[in-house]
Amino acid sequence: MVPSKDRSHVFTRRHWLQSAGACLGGLSALGFAGRGVGVQAASSGGHRKAQIAITLDLEMSRNFPRREDLHWDYEKGNLNDATKQYAVDAGQRVKDRGGRIHYFCVGRVLEQPDVTWLQRIAEDGHPIGNHTYDHVNLLAQKPDDLQFRFQRSPWLIEGHTTSEIIQENIRLTTLALKQRIGIDNRGFRTPGGFNTGLNGREDLQQMLLDLGFKWVSSVYPAHANTGPMEQPSDDVYNSIVAAQAKSQPFVYPTGLIEIPMSPISDIGAFRTGQWKLEWFLEAVRRAVVWTIENKAVFDFLAHPSCLGVVDPEFKTIDLICDLVKAAGDAAEIADLDQIAATTNPA
C-alpha cells in the first residue's frame, strides 16, 4: 500500500524493478491478443525507453464534485473554474519536470466566454487534441445513442444520419480550436474507451484519416475492478497490470495508428469503484513500474473534473513523474504525437 505522506511515493530504481518482477510477465508472455482479426501489432520504431504519457480529457464528469451531480451528461463542455484551474496547474507541474501533458478538448468548451486558460496551456507547449464537440459515442448505432444532449434536444440532429453527426462533431471541434485559440488539434480521442477500439470499423478509421488524423486513442482494455468502496485485492491489481500489455500501440489495416488508454482511469477507480486515493496510487505505481521494466508505453487517462476532486495535491501526477525520474535513461514522459511517431507496423 502506498503511504499517504506527500513524498513517500518516490521509489528507487531497485525498488521498482523488484516490484515489476512481482507483477506479471512481459509483452512477449502476454502478447497482443484480444484486438481482433486484421489488426497489426506495432514495433517500437527503435525507441529503447519506456514512454509514459499523461493525458487529461477536458470535460465535466458525472458524479463530481458531488455523487449526485448528474447534469454534466448534458453539458460536458461547461467546465467549472476548479476544473480549468486544475488543468492549468497540472500542465505547469509537468512542464516544470521537463514533460508535457496531452490534453483532449470537448469542442463546446470553446463556447465559454473566457478561454485564456486553454490558450495558456497551448502556449506552454502542451498538445491539445480533439475529443468531439458534444462528447459523442463513435460506436453508436442510431442517433439516440450518440449523447444524452441529443435525447433531450433531438431537433439538433434531426434529418442527419449517425455517421454524419459524428463526422460533423469532430470537424467542428477542429474548427473551434483553430478559430478560437488559433491551434491545430493534435490527435483524436474517442469519448469513452472500447475494449476492441475501432477494430472492425474501417468506416470510422477512414473517416478519421479523411479528417486529417494519423492516430486515434480509442482502446481501453477490460480489467478487473472492485465493488464500491472495496479495497482492491492483488488479483485486481494484477489484472490491471496484465491489461498494460493490451494497451500497447498498434496499427489498424487502414494505416490509422491506435494508442490505447491504460487502465485504470480515474473514472474507473473513483466513480465505478469509489476507491480511496492510496488504492489508486498503488494501481498506477504497479502499472508504470511494469511499463518501465518492459520498455513499453503507458497512457495515463484522467479528467481534471474528477482527479481535481479526489487528488487536489497532484499526488498521482507527481508519482508518475517521480517513477520516470527514478528510472533514469530507461523512461521518458512523452506525448501521444511522440508515441505515434515511434509506432510502425511490425
Coordinates of C-alpha atoms in Angstrom, one line a residue:
M1 CA 0.0 0.0 0.0
V2 CA 1.3 3.5 -0.8
P3 CA 1.6 5.6 2.4
S4 CA -0.2 8.9 2.5
K5 CA 2.7 11.2 3.1
D6 CA 3.4 13.6 0.3
R7 CA 6.9 12.3 -0.8
S8 CA 6.6 8.6 0.2
H9 CA 5.7 7.6 -3.3
V10 CA 9.3 8.3 -4.5
F11 CA 10.8 4.9 -5.3
T12 CA 14.4 3.8 -6.0
R13 CA 15.2 2.1 -9.3
R14 CA 15.9 -1.2 -7.4
H15 CA 12.5 -1.0 -5.7
W16 CA 10.5 -0.6 -8.9
L17 CA 12.5 -3.3 -10.7
Q18 CA 11.7 -5.7 -7.8
S19 CA 8.1 -4.7 -7.9
A20 CA 7.9 -5.2 -11.6
G21 CA 9.2 -8.8 -11.1
A22 CA 6.4 -9.4 -8.6
C23 CA 3.8 -8.4 -11.1
L24 CA 3.1 -10.3 -14.4
G25 CA 5.3 -11.3 -17.3
G26 CA 6.5 -9.1 -20.2
L27 CA 5.0 -8.3 -23.5
S28 CA 6.3 -11.5 -25.1
A29 CA 4.4 -13.6 -22.5
L30 CA 1.1 -11.7 -22.5
G31 CA 1.1 -10.8 -26.3
F32 CA -1.3 -8.6 -28.1
A33 CA -4.3 -10.9 -28.1
G34 CA -7.8 -9.6 -27.9
R35 CA -7.7 -7.0 -30.6
G36 CA -9.4 -9.0 -33.3
V37 CA -8.6 -10.2 -36.8
G38 CA -6.7 -7.9 -39.1
V39 CA -5.1 -5.6 -36.6
Q40 CA -1.3 -5.4 -36.9
A41 CA 0.8 -5.3 -33.8
A42 CA 3.3 -2.4 -33.8
S43 CA 7.0 -2.3 -33.4
S44 CA 8.7 0.3 -31.2
G45 CA 10.2 2.1 -34.1
G46 CA 13.6 1.7 -32.4
H47 CA 12.9 3.6 -29.2
R48 CA 14.6 1.9 -26.2
K49 CA 12.9 3.8 -23.5
A50 CA 9.5 3.3 -21.8
Q51 CA 7.2 6.1 -23.0
I52 CA 4.9 7.4 -20.3
A53 CA 2.1 9.7 -21.3
I54 CA 0.0 11.8 -19.0
T55 CA -3.3 12.7 -20.7
L56 CA -6.2 14.8 -19.4
D57 CA -9.7 14.9 -21.0
L58 CA -11.2 18.4 -20.7
E59 CA -14.8 17.7 -20.0
M60 CA -17.1 17.6 -17.0
S61 CA -17.7 14.3 -15.3
R62 CA -20.9 12.9 -13.9
N63 CA -20.8 12.3 -10.1
F64 CA -18.2 15.0 -9.5
P65 CA -17.7 17.0 -7.4
R66 CA -20.7 15.5 -5.7
R67 CA -22.1 12.0 -6.2
E68 CA -25.5 13.4 -7.0
D69 CA -24.2 15.6 -9.9
L70 CA -25.7 14.1 -13.0
H71 CA -26.4 17.2 -15.1
W72 CA -22.9 17.2 -16.6
D73 CA -24.1 14.5 -19.0
Y74 CA -26.0 17.3 -20.8
E75 CA -23.3 19.9 -20.7
K76 CA -19.9 18.2 -20.9
G77 CA -18.2 21.3 -22.2
N78 CA -19.3 23.6 -19.4
L79 CA -16.1 23.4 -17.4
N80 CA -16.2 24.9 -14.0
D81 CA -13.5 27.1 -12.6
A82 CA -12.0 24.4 -10.4
T83 CA -11.6 22.0 -13.4
K84 CA -9.9 24.7 -15.5
Q85 CA -7.5 25.7 -12.8
Y86 CA -6.5 22.1 -12.1
A87 CA -5.9 21.6 -15.8
V88 CA -3.6 24.6 -15.9
D89 CA -1.8 23.8 -12.7
A90 CA -1.2 20.1 -13.8
G91 CA 0.3 21.3 -17.0
Q92 CA 2.6 23.7 -15.2
R93 CA 3.6 21.0 -12.7
V94 CA 4.6 18.6 -15.5
K95 CA 6.3 21.3 -17.5
D96 CA 8.5 22.1 -14.5
R97 CA 9.5 18.4 -14.6
G98 CA 10.5 18.7 -18.2
G99 CA 7.5 17.0 -19.7
R100 CA 4.2 17.8 -21.4
I101 CA 0.6 16.7 -20.8
H102 CA -1.5 15.7 -23.8
Y103 CA -5.0 17.3 -23.4
F104 CA -8.2 16.3 -25.3
C105 CA -10.8 19.0 -25.5
V106 CA -14.5 18.8 -26.0
G107 CA -15.4 21.4 -28.6
R108 CA -18.2 23.0 -26.5
V109 CA -15.5 24.2 -24.1
L110 CA -14.7 26.8 -26.8
E111 CA -18.1 28.4 -26.4
Q112 CA -17.2 29.7 -22.9
P113 CA -16.6 33.4 -22.7
D114 CA -13.1 33.1 -21.3
V115 CA -10.7 30.5 -22.9
T116 CA -7.4 32.3 -21.9
W117 CA -6.7 29.4 -19.6
L118 CA -6.7 27.0 -22.6
Q119 CA -4.6 29.3 -24.6
R120 CA -2.1 29.4 -21.8
I121 CA -1.9 25.6 -21.9
A122 CA -1.2 25.6 -25.6
E123 CA 1.3 28.4 -25.3
D124 CA 3.2 26.4 -22.7
G125 CA 3.8 23.7 -25.3
H126 CA 1.2 21.1 -24.3
P127 CA -0.6 19.5 -27.3
I128 CA -4.4 19.7 -27.4
G129 CA -6.3 17.0 -29.2
N130 CA -9.9 16.6 -30.5
H131 CA -12.5 14.9 -28.2
T132 CA -15.5 15.6 -30.4
Y133 CA -17.8 18.6 -29.9
D134 CA -20.5 17.1 -27.7
H135 CA -18.7 14.0 -26.4
V136 CA -20.4 11.6 -28.8
N137 CA -20.2 7.9 -28.8
L138 CA -18.4 6.8 -32.1
L139 CA -19.8 3.3 -31.9
A140 CA -23.5 4.4 -31.6
Q141 CA -25.8 2.6 -33.9
K142 CA -28.5 5.2 -34.0
P143 CA -28.7 9.0 -33.3
D144 CA -30.4 8.5 -30.0
D145 CA -27.4 6.6 -28.7
L146 CA -24.9 9.4 -29.5
Q147 CA -25.2 11.6 -26.5
F148 CA -27.6 12.5 -23.7
R149 CA -27.9 16.0 -25.0
F150 CA -29.5 14.8 -28.2
Q151 CA -32.0 12.7 -26.3
R152 CA -33.2 15.9 -24.6
S153 CA -32.9 18.0 -27.7
P154 CA -33.4 15.8 -30.7
W155 CA -34.1 18.7 -33.1
L156 CA -30.3 19.4 -33.0
I157 CA -29.6 16.3 -35.1
E158 CA -32.9 15.9 -37.0
G159 CA -32.6 14.7 -40.5
H160 CA -28.9 13.5 -40.1
T161 CA -27.5 10.1 -40.1
T162 CA -25.4 8.8 -37.2
S163 CA -22.3 8.9 -39.3
E164 CA -23.0 12.5 -40.5
I165 CA -23.4 13.6 -36.9
I166 CA -20.2 12.0 -35.7
Q167 CA -18.2 13.5 -38.6
E168 CA -19.6 16.9 -38.1
N169 CA -18.9 16.7 -34.3
I170 CA -15.3 16.0 -35.0
R171 CA -15.0 18.6 -37.8
L172 CA -16.5 21.4 -35.6
T173 CA -14.0 20.8 -32.8
T174 CA -11.1 21.1 -35.2
L175 CA -12.6 24.4 -36.5
A176 CA -13.3 25.7 -33.0
L177 CA -9.8 25.1 -31.8
K178 CA -8.4 26.9 -34.8
Q179 CA -10.8 29.9 -34.8
R180 CA -11.0 30.4 -31.0
I181 CA -7.4 29.8 -29.8
G182 CA -5.5 29.5 -33.1
I183 CA -4.2 26.0 -32.9
D184 CA -4.4 22.8 -35.0
N185 CA -5.7 19.9 -33.0
R186 CA -3.1 17.2 -32.1
G187 CA -4.7 13.8 -32.4
F188 CA -8.1 12.3 -31.6
R189 CA -9.5 10.5 -28.6
T190 CA -12.9 8.8 -28.6
P191 CA -15.3 9.8 -25.8
G192 CA -15.3 6.6 -23.8
G193 CA -12.9 3.8 -24.4
F194 CA -13.7 0.5 -26.1
N195 CA -12.2 -2.9 -25.4
T196 CA -11.9 -3.6 -29.1
G197 CA -11.2 0.0 -30.1
L198 CA -12.2 0.7 -33.7
N199 CA -11.3 -2.8 -34.8
G200 CA -13.8 -3.9 -37.5
R201 CA -14.9 -0.3 -38.1
E202 CA -12.9 0.6 -41.1
D203 CA -15.5 3.2 -41.9
L204 CA -14.6 5.1 -38.7
Q205 CA -10.9 4.6 -39.3
Q206 CA -11.2 6.0 -42.8
M207 CA -13.4 8.9 -41.5
L208 CA -10.6 9.9 -39.1
L209 CA -7.9 9.6 -41.8
D210 CA -10.0 11.7 -44.1
L211 CA -10.4 14.3 -41.4
G212 CA -6.6 14.6 -41.2
F213 CA -5.8 12.4 -38.2
K214 CA -2.9 9.9 -38.2
W215 CA -3.7 8.3 -34.9
V216 CA -6.6 7.7 -32.5
S217 CA -6.8 6.8 -28.9
S218 CA -9.9 4.6 -28.5
V219 CA -8.9 1.3 -26.9
Y220 CA -9.5 0.8 -23.2
P221 CA -8.8 -2.8 -22.3
A222 CA -11.0 -4.8 -20.0
H223 CA -9.7 -5.4 -16.5
A224 CA -11.0 -6.3 -13.0
N225 CA -12.4 -3.7 -10.6
T226 CA -13.9 -3.8 -7.2
G227 CA -17.3 -3.2 -5.7
P228 CA -18.0 0.3 -4.4
M229 CA -15.5 1.3 -1.6
E230 CA -13.9 -2.1 -1.6
Q231 CA -10.1 -2.2 -1.3
P232 CA -8.5 -3.8 -4.4
S233 CA -7.0 -7.3 -3.9
D234 CA -3.8 -8.4 -5.5
D235 CA -6.0 -10.2 -8.1
V236 CA -7.5 -6.8 -9.1
Y237 CA -4.1 -5.1 -9.2
N238 CA -2.6 -8.0 -11.2
S239 CA -5.5 -7.7 -13.7
I240 CA -4.8 -4.0 -14.2
V241 CA -1.1 -4.8 -14.7
A242 CA -1.9 -7.6 -17.1
A243 CA -4.1 -5.1 -19.1
Q244 CA -1.0 -3.0 -19.8
A245 CA 0.2 -5.5 -22.5
K246 CA -3.1 -5.0 -24.3
S247 CA -2.6 -1.2 -24.0
Q248 CA 0.3 -1.1 -26.4
P249 CA 0.1 0.9 -29.7
F250 CA -0.7 -0.9 -32.9
V251 CA -1.8 -0.1 -36.5
Y252 CA -5.2 -0.8 -38.0
P253 CA -5.4 -2.3 -41.5
T254 CA -6.2 1.2 -42.9
G255 CA -2.9 2.6 -41.6
L256 CA -4.5 4.5 -38.7
I257 CA -2.4 4.2 -35.6
E258 CA -4.0 3.3 -32.3
I259 CA -2.6 4.5 -28.9
P260 CA -4.7 2.8 -26.2
M261 CA -5.6 4.3 -22.9
S262 CA -4.0 2.4 -20.0
P263 CA -6.1 1.1 -17.1
I264 CA -7.1 2.1 -14.6
S265 CA -8.6 5.5 -15.3
D266 CA -9.6 7.9 -12.6
I267 CA -13.3 7.4 -13.6
G268 CA -13.0 3.7 -13.3
A269 CA -11.4 4.0 -9.9
F270 CA -13.3 6.8 -8.3
R271 CA -16.7 6.7 -10.0
T272 CA -17.1 2.9 -10.5
G273 CA -15.0 1.6 -7.6
Q274 CA -15.3 4.6 -5.3
W275 CA -11.7 3.9 -4.3
K276 CA -9.5 5.7 -1.8
L277 CA -6.7 7.7 -3.4
E278 CA -4.0 5.5 -1.9
W279 CA -5.5 2.5 -3.7
F280 CA -5.4 4.3 -7.0
L281 CA -1.8 5.4 -6.4
E282 CA -0.8 1.8 -5.9
A283 CA -2.5 0.7 -9.1
V284 CA -0.8 3.4 -11.1
R285 CA 2.5 2.6 -9.5
R286 CA 2.3 -1.0 -10.4
A287 CA 1.3 -0.2 -14.0
V288 CA 4.1 2.3 -14.5
V289 CA 6.7 0.0 -13.0
W290 CA 5.6 -2.8 -15.4
T291 CA 5.8 -0.3 -18.3
I292 CA 9.3 0.8 -17.4
E293 CA 10.6 -2.7 -16.8
N294 CA 9.2 -3.8 -20.2
K295 CA 10.2 -0.7 -22.2
A296 CA 6.6 -0.3 -23.1
V297 CA 4.0 2.5 -23.4
F298 CA 1.7 3.8 -20.6
D299 CA -1.1 6.3 -21.4
F300 CA -2.4 7.6 -18.1
L301 CA -6.1 8.6 -18.6
A302 CA -7.6 11.2 -16.2
H303 CA -10.1 14.1 -16.1
P304 CA -9.4 17.3 -14.2
S305 CA -13.1 17.4 -13.3
C306 CA -12.6 14.1 -11.4
L307 CA -8.9 14.0 -10.5
G308 CA -9.0 17.5 -9.2
V309 CA -11.7 16.5 -6.7
V310 CA -10.1 13.3 -5.4
D311 CA -6.4 14.3 -5.8
P312 CA -6.2 18.0 -5.3
E313 CA -2.5 17.8 -4.3
F314 CA -1.5 16.2 -7.6
K315 CA -0.1 13.1 -5.9
T316 CA -0.8 10.9 -8.9
I317 CA 0.9 13.1 -11.4
D318 CA 3.8 13.5 -9.0
L319 CA 4.0 9.8 -8.6
I320 CA 4.2 9.2 -12.4
C321 CA 6.9 11.9 -12.8
D322 CA 8.9 10.5 -9.8
L323 CA 8.9 7.0 -11.2
V324 CA 10.1 8.2 -14.6
K325 CA 12.8 10.3 -13.0
A326 CA 13.9 7.3 -10.8
A327 CA 14.2 5.2 -14.0
G328 CA 16.8 7.5 -15.5
D329 CA 17.5 6.7 -19.1
A330 CA 15.1 3.8 -19.1
A331 CA 11.9 6.0 -19.4
E332 CA 10.6 9.4 -20.6
I333 CA 7.5 11.5 -20.3
A334 CA 6.1 11.5 -23.9
D335 CA 3.1 13.0 -25.6
L336 CA 0.9 10.9 -27.9
D337 CA 2.4 12.5 -31.0
Q338 CA 5.8 11.2 -29.9
I339 CA 4.4 7.8 -29.3
A340 CA 2.7 7.7 -32.7
A341 CA 6.0 8.7 -34.3
T342 CA 7.7 5.6 -32.9
T343 CA 4.8 3.2 -33.8
N344 CA 5.3 1.3 -37.0
P345 CA 3.7 -1.9 -38.4
A346 CA 5.7 -4.9 -37.2

